[in-house]
mmCIF file with all atom_site columns, C-alpha atoms in Angstrom:
data_model
loop_
_atom_site.group_PDB
_atom_site.id
_atom_site.type_symbol
_atom_site.label_atom_id
_atom_site.label_alt_id
_atom_site.label_comp_id
_atom_site.label_asym_id
_atom_site.label_entity_id
_atom_site.label_seq_id
_atom_site.pdbx_PDB_ins_code
_atom_site.Cartn_x
_atom_site.Cartn_y
_atom_site.Cartn_z
_atom_site.occupancy
_atom_site.B_iso_or_equiv
_atom_site.pdbx_formal_charge
_atom_site.auth_seq_id
_atom_site.auth_comp_id
_atom_site.auth_asym_id
_atom_site.auth_atom_id
_atom_site.pdbx_PDB_model_num
ATOM 1  C CA . MET A 1 1  ? 228.727 131.484 10.397  1.00 55.00 ? 1250 MET A CA 1
ATOM 2  C CA . GLU A 1 2  ? 227.379 133.592 7.608   1.00 67.00 ? 1251 GLU A CA 1
ATOM 3  C CA . HIS A 1 3  ? 225.679 131.738 4.767   1.00 75.00 ? 1252 HIS A CA 1
ATOM 4  C CA . ILE A 1 4  ? 226.148 132.984 1.250   1.00 81.00 ? 1253 ILE A CA 1
ATOM 5  C CA . ILE A 1 5  ? 223.135 132.313 -0.966  1.00 88.00 ? 1254 ILE A CA 1
ATOM 6  C CA . SER A 1 6  ? 223.852 132.258 -4.701  1.00 90.00 ? 1255 SER A CA 1
ATOM 7  C CA . ASP A 1 7  ? 221.803 133.953 -7.398  1.00 91.00 ? 1256 ASP A CA 1
ATOM 8  C CA . GLU A 1 8  ? 221.101 130.508 -8.856  1.00 92.00 ? 1257 GLU A CA 1
ATOM 9  C CA . THR A 1 9  ? 219.566 129.381 -5.563  1.00 92.00 ? 1258 THR A CA 1
ATOM 10 C CA . ILE A 1 10 ? 217.304 132.440 -5.448  1.00 92.00 ? 1259 ILE A CA 1
ATOM 11 C CA . ASP A 1 11 ? 216.283 131.895 -9.082  1.00 93.00 ? 1260 ASP A CA 1
ATOM 12 C CA . TYR A 1 12 ? 215.520 128.235 -8.375  1.00 94.00 ? 1261 TYR A CA 1
ATOM 13 C CA . VAL A 1 13 ? 213.446 129.046 -5.277  1.00 92.00 ? 1262 VAL A CA 1
ATOM 14 C CA . GLY A 1 14 ? 211.633 131.706 -7.294  1.00 92.00 ? 1263 GLY A CA 1
ATOM 15 C CA . ILE A 1 15 ? 210.761 129.124 -9.935  1.00 94.00 ? 1264 ILE A CA 1
ATOM 16 C CA . LEU A 1 16 ? 209.527 126.666 -7.306  1.00 95.00 ? 1265 LEU A CA 1
ATOM 17 C CA . ALA A 1 17 ? 207.422 129.367 -5.631  1.00 94.00 ? 1266 ALA A CA 1
ATOM 18 C CA . LYS A 1 18 ? 206.260 130.702 -9.022  1.00 94.00 ? 1267 LYS A CA 1
ATOM 19 C CA . LEU A 1 19 ? 207.550 134.170 -8.165  1.00 92.00 ? 1268 LEU A CA 1
ATOM 20 C CA . GLU A 1 20 ? 209.041 136.785 -10.436 1.00 92.00 ? 1269 GLU A CA 1
ATOM 21 C CA . LEU A 1 21 ? 211.465 138.773 -8.326  1.00 92.00 ? 1270 LEU A CA 1
ATOM 22 C CA . SER A 1 22 ? 213.030 142.089 -9.225  1.00 93.00 ? 1271 SER A CA 1
ATOM 23 C CA . PRO A 1 23 ? 216.793 142.451 -8.710  1.00 93.00 ? 1272 PRO A CA 1
ATOM 24 C CA . GLN A 1 24 ? 216.150 144.341 -5.451  1.00 95.00 ? 1273 GLN A CA 1
ATOM 25 C CA . GLU A 1 25 ? 213.780 141.618 -4.212  1.00 94.00 ? 1274 GLU A CA 1
ATOM 26 C CA . LYS A 1 26 ? 216.372 138.970 -5.084  1.00 93.00 ? 1275 LYS A CA 1
ATOM 27 C CA . GLU A 1 27 ? 219.006 140.751 -3.012  1.00 93.00 ? 1276 GLU A CA 1
ATOM 28 C CA . GLN A 1 28 ? 216.613 141.050 -0.065  1.00 94.00 ? 1277 GLN A CA 1
ATOM 29 C CA . ALA A 1 29 ? 215.648 137.383 -0.415  1.00 93.00 ? 1278 ALA A CA 1
ATOM 30 C CA . LYS A 1 30 ? 219.332 136.387 -0.348  1.00 92.00 ? 1279 LYS A CA 1
ATOM 31 C CA . LYS A 1 31 ? 219.834 138.336 2.881   1.00 92.00 ? 1280 LYS A CA 1
ATOM 32 C CA . ASP A 1 32 ? 216.663 136.889 4.436   1.00 93.00 ? 1281 ASP A CA 1
ATOM 33 C CA . MET A 1 33 ? 217.561 133.307 3.527   1.00 92.00 ? 1282 MET A CA 1
ATOM 34 C CA . GLY A 1 34 ? 221.071 133.793 4.881   1.00 91.00 ? 1283 GLY A CA 1
ATOM 35 C CA . SER A 1 35 ? 219.614 135.113 8.155   1.00 91.00 ? 1284 SER A CA 1
ATOM 36 C CA . MET A 1 36 ? 217.300 132.114 8.409   1.00 92.00 ? 1285 MET A CA 1
ATOM 37 C CA . LEU A 1 37 ? 220.150 129.673 7.883   1.00 91.00 ? 1286 LEU A CA 1
ATOM 38 C CA . ASP A 1 38 ? 222.287 131.521 10.459  1.00 91.00 ? 1287 ASP A CA 1
ATOM 39 C CA . TYR A 1 39 ? 219.435 131.218 12.975  1.00 92.00 ? 1288 TYR A CA 1
ATOM 40 C CA . ILE A 1 40 ? 219.124 127.481 12.273  1.00 91.00 ? 1289 ILE A CA 1
ATOM 41 C CA . ASP A 1 41 ? 222.873 127.132 12.887  1.00 90.00 ? 1290 ASP A CA 1
ATOM 42 C CA . LYS A 1 42 ? 222.410 128.919 16.206  1.00 90.00 ? 1291 LYS A CA 1
ATOM 43 C CA . LEU A 1 43 ? 219.600 126.513 17.148  1.00 87.00 ? 1292 LEU A CA 1
ATOM 44 C CA . ASN A 1 44 ? 221.820 123.562 16.222  1.00 87.00 ? 1293 ASN A CA 1
ATOM 45 C CA . GLU A 1 45 ? 224.274 124.691 18.926  1.00 89.00 ? 1294 GLU A CA 1
ATOM 46 C CA . LEU A 1 46 ? 221.703 123.936 21.636  1.00 89.00 ? 1295 LEU A CA 1
ATOM 47 C CA . ASP A 1 47 ? 222.153 120.812 23.741  1.00 90.00 ? 1296 ASP A CA 1
ATOM 48 C CA . THR A 1 48 ? 219.091 118.662 23.079  1.00 87.00 ? 1297 THR A CA 1
ATOM 49 C CA . GLU A 1 49 ? 220.403 115.499 24.688  1.00 90.00 ? 1298 GLU A CA 1
ATOM 50 C CA . GLY A 1 50 ? 217.526 113.688 26.402  1.00 90.00 ? 1299 GLY A CA 1
ATOM 51 C CA . VAL A 1 51 ? 214.841 115.981 24.969  1.00 86.00 ? 1300 VAL A CA 1
ATOM 52 C CA . GLU A 1 52 ? 211.920 114.048 23.467  1.00 85.00 ? 1301 GLU A CA 1
ATOM 53 C CA . PRO A 1 53 ? 211.014 115.076 19.903  1.00 85.00 ? 1302 PRO A CA 1
ATOM 54 C CA . MET A 1 54 ? 207.517 116.513 19.605  1.00 82.00 ? 1303 MET A CA 1
ATOM 55 C CA . SER A 1 55 ? 205.133 117.183 16.781  1.00 79.00 ? 1304 SER A CA 1
ATOM 56 C CA . HIS A 1 56 ? 203.471 120.209 18.376  1.00 80.00 ? 1305 HIS A CA 1
ATOM 57 C CA . VAL A 1 57 ? 204.243 122.773 21.045  1.00 80.00 ? 1306 VAL A CA 1
ATOM 58 C CA . PHE A 1 58 ? 201.145 121.882 23.036  1.00 80.00 ? 1307 PHE A CA 1
ATOM 59 C CA . SER A 1 59 ? 200.579 118.378 24.280  1.00 76.00 ? 1308 SER A CA 1
ATOM 60 C CA . SER A 1 60 ? 197.678 116.789 22.495  1.00 74.00 ? 1309 SER A CA 1
ATOM 61 C CA . THR A 1 61 ? 195.398 113.938 23.335  1.00 77.00 ? 1310 THR A CA 1
ATOM 62 C CA . ASN A 1 62 ? 192.849 112.088 21.277  1.00 76.00 ? 1311 ASN A CA 1
ATOM 63 C CA . VAL A 1 63 ? 189.695 114.205 21.304  1.00 78.00 ? 1312 VAL A CA 1
ATOM 64 C CA . PHE A 1 64 ? 187.540 111.733 19.427  1.00 85.00 ? 1313 PHE A CA 1
ATOM 65 C CA . ARG A 1 65 ? 184.758 109.886 21.202  1.00 83.00 ? 1314 ARG A CA 1
ATOM 66 C CA . GLU A 1 66 ? 184.301 106.156 21.028  1.00 86.00 ? 1315 GLU A CA 1
ATOM 67 C CA . ASP A 1 67 ? 182.281 105.050 18.016  1.00 85.00 ? 1316 ASP A CA 1
ATOM 68 C CA . ILE A 1 68 ? 179.268 103.498 19.707  1.00 86.00 ? 1317 ILE A CA 1
ATOM 69 C CA . VAL A 1 69 ? 176.064 102.743 17.809  1.00 84.00 ? 1318 VAL A CA 1
ATOM 70 C CA . THR A 1 70 ? 173.164 104.373 19.667  1.00 84.00 ? 1319 THR A CA 1
ATOM 71 C CA . ASN A 1 71 ? 170.262 104.131 17.228  1.00 82.00 ? 1320 ASN A CA 1
ATOM 72 C CA . GLY A 1 72 ? 170.616 100.482 16.199  1.00 81.00 ? 1321 GLY A CA 1
ATOM 73 C CA . ASP A 1 73 ? 169.198 98.951  13.034  1.00 85.00 ? 1322 ASP A CA 1
ATOM 74 C CA . GLU A 1 74 ? 166.257 101.087 11.913  1.00 86.00 ? 1323 GLU A CA 1
ATOM 75 C CA . HIS A 1 75 ? 166.192 99.789  8.343   1.00 86.00 ? 1324 HIS A CA 1
ATOM 76 C CA . GLU A 1 76 ? 162.473 99.026  8.332   1.00 88.00 ? 1325 GLU A CA 1
ATOM 77 C CA . LYS A 1 77 ? 161.630 102.330 10.026  1.00 88.00 ? 1326 LYS A CA 1
ATOM 78 C CA . ILE A 1 78 ? 163.602 104.265 7.399   1.00 88.00 ? 1327 ILE A CA 1
ATOM 79 C CA . LEU A 1 79 ? 162.035 102.400 4.493   1.00 90.00 ? 1328 LEU A CA 1
ATOM 80 C CA . ALA A 1 80 ? 158.597 103.198 5.912   1.00 90.00 ? 1329 ALA A CA 1
ATOM 81 C CA . ASN A 1 81 ? 159.176 106.796 4.755   1.00 85.00 ? 1330 ASN A CA 1
ATOM 82 C CA . ALA A 1 82 ? 160.002 105.781 1.180   1.00 89.00 ? 1331 ALA A CA 1
ATOM 83 C CA . PRO A 1 83 ? 157.399 106.419 -1.515  1.00 90.00 ? 1332 PRO A CA 1
ATOM 84 C CA . ALA A 1 84 ? 158.381 103.100 -3.167  1.00 91.00 ? 1333 ALA A CA 1
ATOM 85 C CA . VAL A 1 85 ? 160.411 100.099 -1.968  1.00 91.00 ? 1334 VAL A CA 1
ATOM 86 C CA . LYS A 1 86 ? 161.883 97.182  -3.943  1.00 91.00 ? 1335 LYS A CA 1
ATOM 87 C CA . ASP A 1 87 ? 163.903 94.296  -2.450  1.00 91.00 ? 1336 ASP A CA 1
ATOM 88 C CA . GLY A 1 88 ? 164.524 96.169  0.820   1.00 88.00 ? 1337 GLY A CA 1
ATOM 89 C CA . SER A 1 89 ? 165.820 99.360  -0.881  1.00 90.00 ? 1338 SER A CA 1
ATOM 90 C CA . PHE A 1 90 ? 164.447 102.697 -2.010  1.00 90.00 ? 1339 PHE A CA 1
ATOM 91 C CA . LYS A 1 91 ? 162.951 102.494 -5.482  1.00 91.00 ? 1340 LYS A CA 1
ATOM 92 C CA . VAL A 1 92 ? 163.621 105.619 -7.546  1.00 90.00 ? 1341 VAL A CA 1
ATOM 93 C CA . PRO A 1 93 ? 162.773 106.592 -11.108 1.00 88.00 ? 1342 PRO A CA 1
ATOM 94 C CA . LYS A 1 94 ? 165.328 105.787 -13.800 1.00 87.00 ? 1343 LYS A CA 1
ATOM 95 C CA . THR A 1 95 ? 167.480 108.852 -14.504 1.00 88.00 ? 1344 THR A CA 1
ATOM 96 C CA . VAL A 1 96 ? 169.727 107.587 -17.323 1.00 86.00 ? 1345 VAL A CA 1
ATOM 97 C CA . ARG A 1 97 ? 168.308 106.437 -20.658 1.00 76.00 ? 1346 ARG A CA 1
#
């Protein structure tokens, strides 16, 4: 089935894509879009009964590691490096007047 793409559709897609197309480019775009839609129609003819939908061609597994604390609470050790400490926090000079 051949799809006919209107000039209005090409103009609208051009606006959405922020493209200024010449008349020749518009004609080529109409042909290309029609070819894409024809290919989608061809794919729709395939029997996909019982085929699981997938989000990616390759199977994927979670590659993240478990979030395990390894260094523990080193609050006091960290504050030992501070030039000034107040109420268990770094004390810094005022920057806003």
